[in-house]
Amino acid sequence: MQQLTPAYDKKCECRVCRQSFTTKKLRSRFVKAADYDSDFCPNYSDETMNPLIYHIHTCPHCGYSESEDFSPYFPPGALDLIHSKVMNAWTPQDYGQDRSIIDAVNTYKLALYCGTLKREKHIIMAGLLVRLAWLFRSMKNADQEHRFLKLALKEYLESYMSDDFKGSSISETRIFYLIGELSRRTHQPEQAVKYFSKVIELQSRSTEPKLIEMARERWYEMRQEQKTAAN
């Protein structure tokens, strides 16, 4: 009997050039996070079993890159932009095999560029940016992690202001918590406290008590830090 491998080939069709290709995915039974950071970054004892590495599908024929969260809709003019700025500049390369973490970083940057050209929702862009920050965290690259956390925070704030997270898997409680936590991690304590307070205010109608508790813990930690600094 053939032994099941952690990775398998997923068949894809590029939404831009319409050519078929395969990309690697990890079977969920092999993926086990050891624990999670306070911004939901999963930590894996075996970093090669990190599904974030295979989150992006990159067409080897034209370079168009996206995650499964991308909308199938292309606004007027978006396809022309992708043709001129991505396809015409693409040197054929295949990210459909086993990826290094550097390969993964390259696919995220391609997806961010494609998402910008097709005016993808802020909540989708925020998700890409925070995952890219997590990859840099796993590489112990604090400068790049901080850079992409700040960019993710900006997109989460835009998403909240424009309500474009509505209808996604991100609840109001979660987006408030993420804004608070990313503000804390990027050294913006006043904004962090403001959004953690918003989470706590939702406790009577939220269905996510764990998030309320996490926000309360962060809020308390920050208050203690402020008192210590004042003394």
mmCIF file of C-alpha atoms in Angstrom:
data_model
loop_
_atom_site.group_PDB
_atom_site.id
_atom_site.type_symbol
_atom_site.label_atom_id
_atom_site.label_comp_id
_atom_site.label_asym_id
_atom_site.label_seq_id
_atom_site.Cartn_x
_atom_site.Cartn_y
_atom_site.Cartn_z
ATOM 1 C CA MET A 1 0.000 0.000 0.000
ATOM 2 C CA GLN A 2 1.325 3.454 -0.954
ATOM 3 C CA GLN A 3 2.363 5.566 2.042
ATOM 4 C CA LEU A 4 0.625 8.918 2.358
ATOM 5 C CA THR A 5 3.017 11.871 2.057
ATOM 6 C CA PRO A 6 2.498 15.207 3.885
ATOM 7 C CA ALA A 7 2.440 17.202 0.626
ATOM 8 C CA TYR A 8 0.168 16.666 -2.366
ATOM 9 C CA ASP A 9 -0.308 18.360 -5.733
ATOM 10 C CA LYS A 10 -3.373 20.576 -6.041
ATOM 11 C CA LYS A 11 -4.570 21.254 -9.582
ATOM 12 C CA CYS A 12 -5.199 24.905 -10.409
ATOM 13 C CA GLU A 13 -6.256 26.951 -13.396
ATOM 14 C CA CYS A 14 -4.796 30.440 -13.666
ATOM 15 C CA ARG A 15 -7.532 33.099 -13.688
ATOM 16 C CA VAL A 16 -5.366 35.341 -15.881
ATOM 17 C CA CYS A 17 -3.751 33.176 -18.589
ATOM 18 C CA ARG A 18 -6.172 30.227 -18.179
ATOM 19 C CA GLN A 19 -3.354 27.669 -18.212
ATOM 20 C CA SER A 20 -3.336 24.677 -15.839
ATOM 21 C CA PHE A 21 -0.656 24.072 -13.225
ATOM 22 C CA THR A 22 -0.179 22.281 -9.910
ATOM 23 C CA THR A 23 0.870 23.683 -6.546
ATOM 24 C CA LYS A 24 1.857 21.865 -3.365
ATOM 25 C CA LYS A 25 -0.405 21.779 -0.326
ATOM 26 C CA LEU A 26 0.101 20.054 3.031
ATOM 27 C CA ARG A 27 -2.407 17.486 4.255
ATOM 28 C CA SER A 28 -4.093 18.768 7.408
ATOM 29 C CA ARG A 29 -3.461 15.506 9.297
ATOM 30 C CA PHE A 30 0.293 16.218 9.131
ATOM 31 C CA VAL A 31 -0.008 19.844 10.268
ATOM 32 C CA LYS A 32 0.087 20.336 14.032
ATOM 33 C CA ALA A 33 0.903 23.688 15.596
ATOM 34 C CA ALA A 34 2.858 23.378 18.853
ATOM 35 C CA ASP A 35 1.376 26.684 20.068
ATOM 36 C CA TYR A 36 0.250 30.134 18.918
ATOM 37 C CA ASP A 37 1.600 33.626 19.533
ATOM 38 C CA SER A 38 -0.729 36.344 20.831
ATOM 39 C CA ASP A 39 -1.380 37.546 17.234
ATOM 40 C CA PHE A 40 -2.419 33.976 16.213
ATOM 41 C CA CYS A 41 0.897 33.146 14.517
ATOM 42 C CA PRO A 42 1.139 29.335 14.602
ATOM 43 C CA ASN A 43 4.450 27.779 15.688
ATOM 44 C CA TYR A 44 5.436 24.400 14.288
ATOM 45 C CA SER A 45 8.050 22.107 15.778
ATOM 46 C CA ASP A 46 8.883 21.089 12.198
ATOM 47 C CA GLU A 47 9.037 24.287 10.124
ATOM 48 C CA THR A 48 8.825 22.306 6.855
ATOM 49 C CA MET A 49 5.288 21.357 7.960
ATOM 50 C CA ASN A 50 4.172 24.997 7.949
ATOM 51 C CA PRO A 51 1.165 25.388 5.611
ATOM 52 C CA LEU A 52 1.820 29.155 5.372
ATOM 53 C CA ILE A 53 4.689 28.281 3.023
ATOM 54 C CA TYR A 54 2.170 26.920 0.481
ATOM 55 C CA HIS A 55 -0.622 29.452 1.045
ATOM 56 C CA ILE A 56 -0.063 31.234 -2.292
ATOM 57 C CA HIS A 57 -0.719 29.756 -5.755
ATOM 58 C CA THR A 58 1.713 31.166 -8.326
ATOM 59 C CA CYS A 59 1.113 30.425 -12.005
ATOM 60 C CA PRO A 60 4.450 29.281 -13.532
ATOM 61 C CA HIS A 61 3.311 30.453 -16.980
ATOM 62 C CA CYS A 62 2.433 34.102 -16.290
ATOM 63 C CA GLY A 63 3.330 34.827 -12.647
ATOM 64 C CA TYR A 64 -0.194 35.684 -11.467
ATOM 65 C CA SER A 65 -0.288 34.861 -7.753
ATOM 66 C CA GLU A 66 -3.206 34.625 -5.338
ATOM 67 C CA SER A 67 -4.488 32.867 -2.250
ATOM 68 C CA GLU A 68 -7.766 30.952 -2.052
ATOM 69 C CA ASP A 69 -9.223 34.032 -0.330
ATOM 70 C CA PHE A 70 -8.905 36.192 -3.451
ATOM 71 C CA SER A 71 -12.110 37.195 -5.215
ATOM 72 C CA PRO A 72 -12.652 35.707 -8.694
ATOM 73 C CA TYR A 73 -13.790 39.186 -9.766
ATOM 74 C CA PHE A 74 -11.405 41.470 -11.659
ATOM 75 C CA PRO A 75 -12.443 45.152 -11.694
ATOM 76 C CA PRO A 76 -12.375 46.953 -15.061
ATOM 77 C CA GLY A 77 -8.796 47.458 -16.234
ATOM 78 C CA ALA A 78 -7.273 45.065 -13.657
ATOM 79 C CA LEU A 79 -6.538 42.272 -16.145
ATOM 80 C CA ASP A 80 -4.815 44.723 -18.503
ATOM 81 C CA LEU A 81 -2.666 45.975 -15.617
ATOM 82 C CA ILE A 82 -1.698 42.424 -14.607
ATOM 83 C CA HIS A 83 -0.877 41.590 -18.238
ATOM 84 C CA SER A 84 1.415 44.604 -18.595
ATOM 85 C CA LYS A 85 3.017 44.657 -15.138
ATOM 86 C CA VAL A 86 3.179 40.957 -14.211
ATOM 87 C CA MET A 87 2.904 38.749 -17.311
ATOM 88 C CA ASN A 88 5.136 40.889 -19.537
ATOM 89 C CA ALA A 89 7.826 41.064 -16.837
ATOM 90 C CA TRP A 90 7.614 37.381 -15.843
ATOM 91 C CA THR A 91 10.615 35.084 -16.136
ATOM 92 C CA PRO A 92 9.084 31.569 -16.069
ATOM 93 C CA GLN A 93 9.770 29.829 -12.771
ATOM 94 C CA ASP A 94 7.952 27.083 -10.921
ATOM 95 C CA TYR A 95 6.908 27.535 -7.305
ATOM 96 C CA GLY A 96 4.783 24.378 -7.569
ATOM 97 C CA GLN A 97 7.417 22.101 -6.029
ATOM 98 C CA ASP A 98 8.682 21.882 -2.426
ATOM 99 C CA ARG A 99 9.273 25.465 -1.312
ATOM 100 C CA SER A 100 11.921 26.999 0.878
ATOM 101 C CA ILE A 101 10.827 29.788 3.201
ATOM 102 C CA ILE A 102 12.524 32.268 0.812
ATOM 103 C CA ASP A 103 10.449 30.840 -2.064
ATOM 104 C CA ALA A 104 7.350 31.358 0.093
ATOM 105 C CA VAL A 105 8.294 34.995 0.802
ATOM 106 C CA ASN A 106 8.645 35.595 -2.955
ATOM 107 C CA THR A 107 5.173 34.146 -3.636
ATOM 108 C CA TYR A 108 3.599 36.392 -0.963
ATOM 109 C CA LYS A 109 5.243 39.469 -2.483
ATOM 110 C CA LEU A 110 3.923 38.462 -5.917
ATOM 111 C CA ALA A 111 0.422 37.939 -4.471
ATOM 112 C CA LEU A 112 0.558 41.325 -2.723
ATOM 113 C CA TYR A 113 1.485 42.972 -6.023
ATOM 114 C CA CYS A 114 -1.295 41.149 -7.917
ATOM 115 C CA GLY A 115 -3.782 41.907 -5.123
ATOM 116 C CA THR A 116 -2.889 45.606 -5.314
ATOM 117 C CA LEU A 117 -3.312 45.662 -9.110
ATOM 118 C CA LYS A 118 -6.749 43.987 -8.907
ATOM 119 C CA ARG A 119 -7.804 46.143 -5.930
ATOM 120 C CA GLU A 120 -8.419 43.190 -3.628
ATOM 121 C CA LYS A 121 -10.261 43.914 -0.347
ATOM 122 C CA HIS A 122 -8.295 45.371 2.565
ATOM 123 C CA ILE A 123 -9.133 42.345 4.738
ATOM 124 C CA ILE A 124 -7.549 39.999 2.151
ATOM 125 C CA MET A 125 -4.422 42.155 1.835
ATOM 126 C CA ALA A 126 -4.125 42.348 5.635
ATOM 127 C CA GLY A 127 -4.208 38.555 5.810
ATOM 128 C CA LEU A 128 -1.353 38.272 3.303
ATOM 129 C CA LEU A 129 0.731 40.911 5.077
ATOM 130 C CA VAL A 130 0.347 39.405 8.553
ATOM 131 C CA ARG A 131 1.244 35.928 7.257
ATOM 132 C CA LEU A 132 4.326 37.370 5.562
ATOM 133 C CA ALA A 133 5.294 39.018 8.874
ATOM 134 C CA TRP A 134 4.941 35.613 10.550
ATOM 135 C CA LEU A 135 7.291 34.033 7.994
ATOM 136 C CA PHE A 136 9.885 36.698 8.789
ATOM 137 C CA ARG A 137 9.342 36.002 12.509
ATOM 138 C CA SER A 138 10.145 32.331 11.924
ATOM 139 C CA MET A 139 13.334 33.512 10.144
ATOM 140 C CA LYS A 140 14.202 35.732 13.172
ATOM 141 C CA ASN A 141 14.194 38.798 10.885
ATOM 142 C CA ALA A 142 12.725 41.359 13.311
ATOM 143 C CA ASP A 143 13.059 44.374 10.977
ATOM 144 C CA GLN A 144 11.078 42.795 8.146
ATOM 145 C CA GLU A 145 8.561 41.296 10.595
ATOM 146 C CA HIS A 146 7.949 44.772 12.076
ATOM 147 C CA ARG A 147 7.670 46.314 8.600
ATOM 148 C CA PHE A 148 4.974 43.892 7.466
ATOM 149 C CA LEU A 149 3.090 43.975 10.790
ATOM 150 C CA LYS A 150 2.781 47.767 10.352
ATOM 151 C CA LEU A 151 1.503 47.319 6.797
ATOM 152 C CA ALA A 152 -0.956 44.636 7.970
ATOM 153 C CA LEU A 153 -2.187 46.943 10.735
ATOM 154 C CA LYS A 154 -2.837 49.712 8.182
ATOM 155 C CA GLU A 155 -4.918 47.293 6.067
ATOM 156 C CA TYR A 156 -6.888 45.995 9.085
ATOM 157 C CA LEU A 157 -7.703 49.603 10.032
ATOM 158 C CA GLU A 158 -8.782 50.353 6.429
ATOM 159 C CA SER A 159 -10.890 47.198 6.439
ATOM 160 C CA TYR A 160 -12.615 48.200 9.681
ATOM 161 C CA MET A 161 -13.209 51.791 8.488
ATOM 162 C CA SER A 162 -14.640 50.611 5.156
ATOM 163 C CA ASP A 163 -16.527 47.602 6.623
ATOM 164 C CA ASP A 164 -15.021 45.328 3.957
ATOM 165 C CA PHE A 165 -14.386 42.585 6.549
ATOM 166 C CA LYS A 166 -18.159 42.031 6.751
ATOM 167 C CA GLY A 167 -19.027 38.698 5.175
ATOM 168 C CA SER A 168 -15.489 37.355 5.691
ATOM 169 C CA SER A 169 -14.381 34.848 8.351
ATOM 170 C CA ILE A 170 -13.087 37.782 10.463
ATOM 171 C CA SER A 171 -15.606 38.967 13.071
ATOM 172 C CA GLU A 172 -15.788 42.460 14.535
ATOM 173 C CA THR A 173 -14.353 41.105 17.808
ATOM 174 C CA ARG A 174 -11.390 39.568 15.978
ATOM 175 C CA ILE A 175 -10.602 42.625 13.856
ATOM 176 C CA PHE A 176 -10.640 44.847 16.979
ATOM 177 C CA TYR A 177 -8.339 42.375 18.735
ATOM 178 C CA LEU A 178 -5.948 42.188 15.764
ATOM 179 C CA ILE A 179 -5.777 45.981 15.466
ATOM 180 C CA GLY A 180 -5.036 46.166 19.200
ATOM 181 C CA GLU A 181 -2.406 43.422 19.136
ATOM 182 C CA LEU A 182 -0.616 44.660 16.002
ATOM 183 C CA SER A 183 -0.641 48.184 17.471
ATOM 184 C CA ARG A 184 0.963 46.772 20.632
ATOM 185 C CA ARG A 185 3.604 44.906 18.631
ATOM 186 C CA THR A 186 4.434 47.992 16.553
ATOM 187 C CA HIS A 187 4.826 50.225 19.645
ATOM 188 C CA GLN A 188 1.577 52.208 19.416
ATOM 189 C CA PRO A 189 0.305 51.693 22.977
ATOM 190 C CA GLU A 190 -2.522 54.263 22.970
ATOM 191 C CA GLN A 191 -4.110 52.764 19.872
ATOM 192 C CA ALA A 192 -3.578 49.252 21.282
ATOM 193 C CA VAL A 193 -5.386 50.096 24.537
ATOM 194 C CA LYS A 194 -8.225 51.758 22.595
ATOM 195 C CA TYR A 195 -8.909 48.658 20.484
ATOM 196 C CA PHE A 196 -8.450 46.147 23.319
ATOM 197 C CA SER A 197 -11.058 48.211 25.200
ATOM 198 C CA LYS A 198 -13.390 47.910 22.181
ATOM 199 C CA VAL A 199 -13.029 44.109 22.357
ATOM 200 C CA ILE A 200 -13.848 44.071 26.076
ATOM 201 C CA GLU A 201 -16.925 46.292 25.451
ATOM 202 C CA LEU A 202 -18.280 43.571 23.109
ATOM 203 C CA GLN A 203 -18.246 40.874 25.814
ATOM 204 C CA SER A 204 -22.033 40.860 26.329
ATOM 205 C CA ARG A 205 -22.758 40.094 22.641
ATOM 206 C CA SER A 206 -19.604 38.391 21.368
ATOM 207 C CA THR A 207 -19.552 34.656 20.679
ATOM 208 C CA GLU A 208 -15.756 34.579 21.115
ATOM 209 C CA PRO A 209 -15.058 34.590 24.877
ATOM 210 C CA LYS A 210 -11.432 33.493 24.330
ATOM 211 C CA LEU A 211 -10.742 36.724 22.394
ATOM 212 C CA ILE A 212 -12.349 38.804 25.176
ATOM 213 C CA GLU A 213 -10.071 37.097 27.701
ATOM 214 C CA MET A 214 -6.965 37.605 25.518
ATOM 215 C CA ALA A 215 -7.792 41.308 25.071
ATOM 216 C CA ARG A 216 -8.279 41.678 28.820
ATOM 217 C CA GLU A 217 -4.866 40.052 29.452
ATOM 218 C CA ARG A 218 -3.113 42.322 26.927
ATOM 219 C CA TRP A 219 -4.903 45.410 28.292
ATOM 220 C CA TYR A 220 -3.873 44.549 31.851
ATOM 221 C CA GLU A 221 -0.242 43.874 30.794
ATOM 222 C CA MET A 222 -0.067 47.247 29.036
ATOM 223 C CA ARG A 223 -1.564 49.088 32.009
ATOM 224 C CA GLN A 224 1.076 47.485 34.286
ATOM 225 C CA GLU A 225 3.848 48.463 31.844
ATOM 226 C CA GLN A 226 2.572 52.057 31.766
ATOM 227 C CA LYS A 227 2.512 52.206 35.591
ATOM 228 C CA THR A 228 6.036 50.788 35.785
ATOM 229 C CA ALA A 229 7.271 53.310 33.199
ATOM 230 C CA ALA A 230 5.597 56.169 35.098
ATOM 231 C CA ASN A 231 7.352 55.145 38.333
#
